[in-house]
Amino acid sequence: MLLRGRLRAMGAVALLLLLLLLLVVGFFLSGRDTECERRELGRRGGDPCDLCLLTPRVLSDGLRAAATLDGDPCGSRNLSASSLQPLLPPKCELLHVAIVCAGYNSSRDIITLVKSVLFYRKNPLHLHLVTDAVARNILETLFRTWMVPAVAVSFYDAEALKPLISWVPNKHYSGLYGLMKLVLPSILPLSLARVIVLDTDVTFSSDIAELWTLFARFSDKQVVGLVENQSDWYLGNLWKNHRPWPALGRGFNTGVILMRLDRLRQTGWEEMWKLMARRELLTLMATSLADQDIFNAVIKEHPELVHPLPCVWNVQLSDHTLAERCYLEAADLKVIHWNSPKKLQVKNKHAEFFRNLHLTFLGYDGKLLRRELFGCPNQLPPGAEQLQQALAQLDEEEPCFEFRQQQLTVHRVHLTFLAHEPPPPRAHDVTLVAQLSMDRLQMLEALCRHWPGPMSLALYLTDAEAQQFLHFVETSPVLSARKDVAYHVVYREGPLYPINQLRNVALAQALTPYVFLSDIDFLPAYSLYDSLRASIEQLGSRRKAALVVPAFETLQYRFSFPNSKAELLTLLDAGSLHTFRYHEWPQGHMPTDYPRWREAQAPYRVQWSADYEPYVVVSRDCPRYDPRFVGFGWNKVAHIIELDAQDYELLVLPEAFSIHLPHAPSLDISRFRSSPTYRDCLQALKEEFHQDLSRRYGSAALKYLTALQQSQSRA
Amino acid sequence: MLLRGRLRAMGAVALLLLLLLLLVVGFFLSGRDTECERRELGRRGGDPCDLCLLTPRVLSDGLRAAATLDGDPCGSRNLSASSLQPLLPPKCELLHVAIVCAGYNSSRDIITLVKSVLFYRKNPLHLHLVTDAVARNILETLFRTWMVPAVAVSFYDAEALKPLISWVPNKHYSGLYGLMKLVLPSILPLSLARVIVLDTDVTFSSDIAELWTLFARFSDKQVVGLVENQSDWYLGNLWKNHRPWPALGRGFNTGVILMRLDRLRQTGWEEMWKLMARRELLTLMATSLADQDIFNAVIKEHPELVHPLPCVWNVQLSDHTLAERCYLEAADLKVIHWNSPKKLQVKNKHAEFFRNLHLTFLGYDGKLLRRELFGCPNQLPPGAEQLQQALAQLDEEEPCFEFRQQQLTVHRVHLTFLAHEPPPPRAHDVTLVAQLSMDRLQMLEALCRHWPGPMSLALYLTDAEAQQFLHFVETSPVLSARKDVAYHVVYREGPLYPINQLRNVALAQALTPYVFLSDIDFLPAYSLYDSLRASIEQLGSRRKAALVVPAFETLQYRFSFPNSKAELLTLLDAGSLHTFRYHEWPQGHMPTDYPRWREAQAPYRVQWSADYEPYVVVSRDCPRYDPRFVGFGWNKVAHIIELDAQDYELLVLPEAFSIHLPHAPSLDISRFRSSPTYRDCLQALKEEFHQDLSRRYGSAALKYLTALQQSQSRA
């Protein structure tokens, strides 16, 4: 009883002491004119090691790591930034992050950055993305399909900002976009008082909330938090006649910025930086490091505006980086900045460690970040609620559960994963549309040789495979030469191949008026692209037409591709070519009427019949594929029925052909063959499809049902 | 100047206060008889919320989370365990972890556990693994090839422990192994004073050093740290006549244990638990939850021995878990315990969040954890140093750099990834040996139908693909029925397929006296397994023989496999079968002499000639494949040369055959065809191979060089 009393008392004392302490440390840290910072603003230093000595393992991140390059951050002593974590912001506080992102490569980089932030975050986030049209198209789709709880995204049009900065000549590879961080205070909502501004080439290895808390350490006058530059660039001694912009000592790096937007607006930031820029440009011609030069020029003039951040919040991996002086151990690293044009190839002492950290998020399965932020009020993204309910209503015991689940799955989609030049608008141009997964990559080069026109391809990949794919294209002269091929990555989820969802993604992204709906295992005749455009010109635009490209197959591992219809017919007669699936599934192409095609000089019309699944050219506004068909079977058949139901004329082209190359049966077809359940489920899908059909087309759809029943009774 | 002085002073004050505070808190926490713990040992509680009120965001993990199930851990109030991190142990201190691991499934589980520990760890680790023969074989190879810096591994033979515990009847699914944690104090080295003991079904989401620091909170008498059990099991009210072992209230869970081994030994733990077990067994027949029942019985009698750990260090996800009462937000979670037989299928409020955490490490690329523990003295695993040097000596500009690098790569190897029953020893038994990657999975079922005998297969997979593979086998009736197929996972690393390294892994794991060295795209004759054993019996054991299995190929997507040599010959004459690569690469099988084979009734001898690469049956002690051949080309040819150089007789079997099924060209063969550099590098490899050959076999090897030159002059 007595003891208990004593302990209660002690507990109270302890906590009072703790609170008192926090007040003192708080003041000690936020005091703008403290020991550390004064030295920093002057000649750097702020070596806090008198403190380290006293408390080897108990030293605030802020105090310790604010130690900068020349001041040994107690390196020789047993000390770690991880030993005491700063207080975090109020639970569930919304944190704001602004990023400028333009073009295809940055749109890939930013995703890895966001993954690393989401992995460690415990707070709701609002991303403010300043994007060009390319990045916006990519990122809007990505975030919509990613469906991460407690993440809001706003877009700001970079085009609109260009006039505000285009007058500043800039030599940096980031071009105009590199300057846009300067105008954020003017374009972000007035309601926004604080924002963390990040370059796309940083990687987090810590909770971004820790960075956010550093706002609390700003003095009243400080408006931006920055980390010292970790190279000697601004010292101007790198090479003869090297004349950098003015900066305070080594200057500051703007890859990570804490912005007090409210204060920046009050202090007339806009005028301030413009004035400074104009003045320096009189003598300096252009900025070398974009916004960073101007920030530094301003700070040189107004040192009181900057709050120096601990260097661990922007560990810069440029070639001659001095970053090593900044951290003692892995635990110290908070944000890695790949601020060298060499990016991951950059060489430095711990390069491999940093690479592994980056690769962790590069290959990280983004869907795992869909985890809700429990402990905070539920903030589901649009559509997520309904999706969860729909999934919850599925019966796990039902034999076709896997199919139902796969149909409901929302896959993350990364449109135009690689750089792409849209084809010039041409009235009769046609895009080849197909989908594939990793095991068909080797088809791409051949396909490029056979089809010189635009292509829209959907790739079904894991995050890690997407990186292998990138490497594959970069190391292939054939593929990297082609800019008219758009690769759209749909991220893998679930056991069944969502074939029609993939086709729809590729189809929706085709930019020409017509599309050739093909499959990845087919190589088109060398002349097909030209002949199709000619045919389209003749009849395509006249009416609702589906131009049939007759399909053949070779069973030979290597064979010489026919250069003409004549050569093809010779090979056909020699038995080294066959009409497609002649042995296994004749009804799939029977209606194409190959005998007639042999003789045909002009396009001829054919009638739909059951199980017909030709490869066709249609206008891009054609009906979409039915996404209910996942895995193997009937996915094209259903689409052709749809076309027929909408009165598309099926016209076989006399000169057109494409040839299927041999490959091992896909996983899905193997499962189809080995599993009765799989076949039953496919059957169920067919029936549902027909019910919908009759709902939409009424009695006109009856013929399809009858045909189905007949073909089944035959089977 | 004055201000600066003032601030200095304040700093000093602050630090004195901090130190003082730490003393107090330290005592407050470590006092064995404190408020919290007393209540805990009694009826749970230790609700620290009077404290929470005082300091909403500043409460020690220990105080806060030691709050147990019935005491609301300030749930209603704004509080987070993450807000203050406990002090970490001295930097670079070695932490000891003990795990009991037996069988194939636990050997997979433990790897995911270890990955999660390594991902967050900042300290060197020493793993003490109590294993059966199966787990030891798997884990020794895995850790040797994993080469993680600053991780030591010791193995202890579980067999030797069985006598110590086999007298305790146990109904738990873990069987005898479930009891082994009881005897750790007796078997771990006497030098070892403290160890963290983990079940294989836990996942870390925090730095294990944080857990280690809790040792500091033990009172002098406390010997084990445990988390309260998060189910009502020990309350004995789950069902009628449910009679659990005696426990303090809800009792404690032993999935995570802090053991003071030194004190356990002093207090005569061994006698203590045996005594207790014997006493209870008089009335209770058997343990239901293995060691946990006995730990709880002891603690009920000696409450002073236990140090209750914060419940976040063992969040138990059993079906009716009360774990939710333990944590408020993700930041609170330190260790997840999948202690339900349902494992990841278990249902509870945050199941998906936990699953995602687990899946993160399940699919995590283990090679990324090879990162060095910089900041601590370099502790490279055996071989890593030489490897680093060898890699460092490579010239990145050299055209064949990729090949050199791939040859040096040490791949992580997970032997017998799935449950496996070694074949009974038979003098003439033969194992089919092959290798594959994800894109050939669909061959496995057919292969099983064609080959009823033992197989040893190497699979080249990413960590994520290994899980897809697991799912694939589990959902395939054909594959899951077969226990005589050993799957060895070699983890992907680098751009080139390490084909011969894979073959050597599979070959080394074959357990029969003979092996059939095949490729995954071949289906053997249905009778091959039997006929081979017959042939081996006739001649195999008599001398150094390589029995040639003639190779054919079909170009048909689907075809009916011949049931006999007669049927095969018919198909051959009908042109629906060919001798293997007859069109593309005749010299590869020419020497097999197919015309002679047609007529042959008995085995006949053939002579080696250039580029010969038949599929052969040899004794398992045959020469290994030359690992320098990575990617496409010449990998088998070199092996056959090796056999010939060692005077193996090449004997063609008259009844044997296997047939190659069509598939798309592999990525490597495509690169071989499209890239001259690739071909040049292969050429370089060939020449180096021949130099080594003449070094080893002297003038006898001359004929191979000559043959090579001739075949090249022909080409």
Short mmCIF file of N, CA and C in Angstrom, two decimals, chain A residues 427-428 514 532-547 617-619 651 653:
data_model
loop_
_atom_site.label_atom_id
_atom_site.label_comp_id
_atom_site.label_asym_id
_atom_site.label_seq_id
_atom_site.Cartn_x
_atom_site.Cartn_y
_atom_site.Cartn_z
N ALA A 427 -6.53 9.99 -90.98
CA ALA A 427 -7.93 9.55 -91.05
C ALA A 427 -8.07 8.03 -91.08
N HIS A 428 -7.11 7.33 -91.71
CA HIS A 428 -7.29 5.89 -91.89
C HIS A 428 -6.23 5.08 -91.16
N TYR A 514 -8.80 3.72 -86.15
CA TYR A 514 -9.08 2.29 -86.28
C TYR A 514 -8.10 1.46 -85.46
N LEU A 532 -3.94 -2.60 -94.64
CA LEU A 532 -5.12 -2.29 -93.83
C LEU A 532 -5.55 -0.84 -94.04
N ARG A 533 -4.56 0.06 -94.03
CA ARG A 533 -4.93 1.47 -94.18
C ARG A 533 -5.58 1.70 -95.55
N ALA A 534 -5.07 0.98 -96.54
CA ALA A 534 -5.68 1.09 -97.87
C ALA A 534 -7.13 0.59 -97.83
N SER A 535 -7.33 -0.59 -97.25
CA SER A 535 -8.67 -1.16 -97.18
C SER A 535 -9.61 -0.23 -96.43
N ILE A 536 -9.10 0.32 -95.31
CA ILE A 536 -9.94 1.22 -94.51
C ILE A 536 -10.38 2.39 -95.37
N GLU A 537 -9.42 2.88 -96.13
CA GLU A 537 -9.75 4.03 -96.97
C GLU A 537 -10.86 3.66 -97.95
N GLN A 538 -10.74 2.45 -98.51
CA GLN A 538 -11.77 2.01 -99.48
C GLN A 538 -13.14 1.91 -98.83
N LEU A 539 -13.19 1.16 -97.70
CA LEU A 539 -14.54 0.86 -97.21
C LEU A 539 -14.73 1.14 -95.73
N GLY A 540 -13.63 1.16 -94.98
CA GLY A 540 -13.75 1.28 -93.52
C GLY A 540 -14.72 2.35 -93.11
N SER A 541 -14.50 3.55 -93.59
CA SER A 541 -15.27 4.67 -93.06
C SER A 541 -16.71 4.64 -93.59
N ARG A 542 -16.93 3.85 -94.64
CA ARG A 542 -18.27 3.88 -95.25
C ARG A 542 -19.34 3.41 -94.29
N ARG A 543 -19.05 2.39 -93.51
CA ARG A 543 -20.12 1.83 -92.66
C ARG A 543 -19.52 1.07 -91.50
N LYS A 544 -20.39 0.60 -90.63
CA LYS A 544 -19.99 -0.24 -89.51
C LYS A 544 -19.39 -1.53 -90.04
N ALA A 545 -18.09 -1.61 -90.09
CA ALA A 545 -17.47 -2.80 -90.66
C ALA A 545 -16.45 -3.39 -89.68
N ALA A 546 -16.39 -4.72 -89.66
CA ALA A 546 -15.31 -5.41 -88.96
C ALA A 546 -14.52 -6.17 -90.02
N LEU A 547 -13.33 -5.66 -90.32
CA LEU A 547 -12.51 -6.26 -91.38
C LEU A 547 -11.76 -7.46 -90.82
N VAL A 617 -10.37 -5.76 -87.71
CA VAL A 617 -10.07 -4.33 -87.67
C VAL A 617 -11.39 -3.58 -87.58
N VAL A 618 -11.52 -2.76 -86.55
CA VAL A 618 -12.76 -1.99 -86.36
C VAL A 618 -12.39 -0.56 -85.96
N SER A 619 -13.38 0.31 -85.97
CA SER A 619 -13.10 1.67 -85.52
C SER A 619 -12.96 1.63 -84.00
N LEU A 651 -16.31 -8.36 -92.95
CA LEU A 651 -15.73 -8.36 -94.30
C LEU A 651 -14.33 -8.96 -94.26
N LEU A 653 -10.71 -9.63 -95.66
CA LEU A 653 -9.80 -8.92 -96.56
C LEU A 653 -8.99 -9.93 -97.38
#
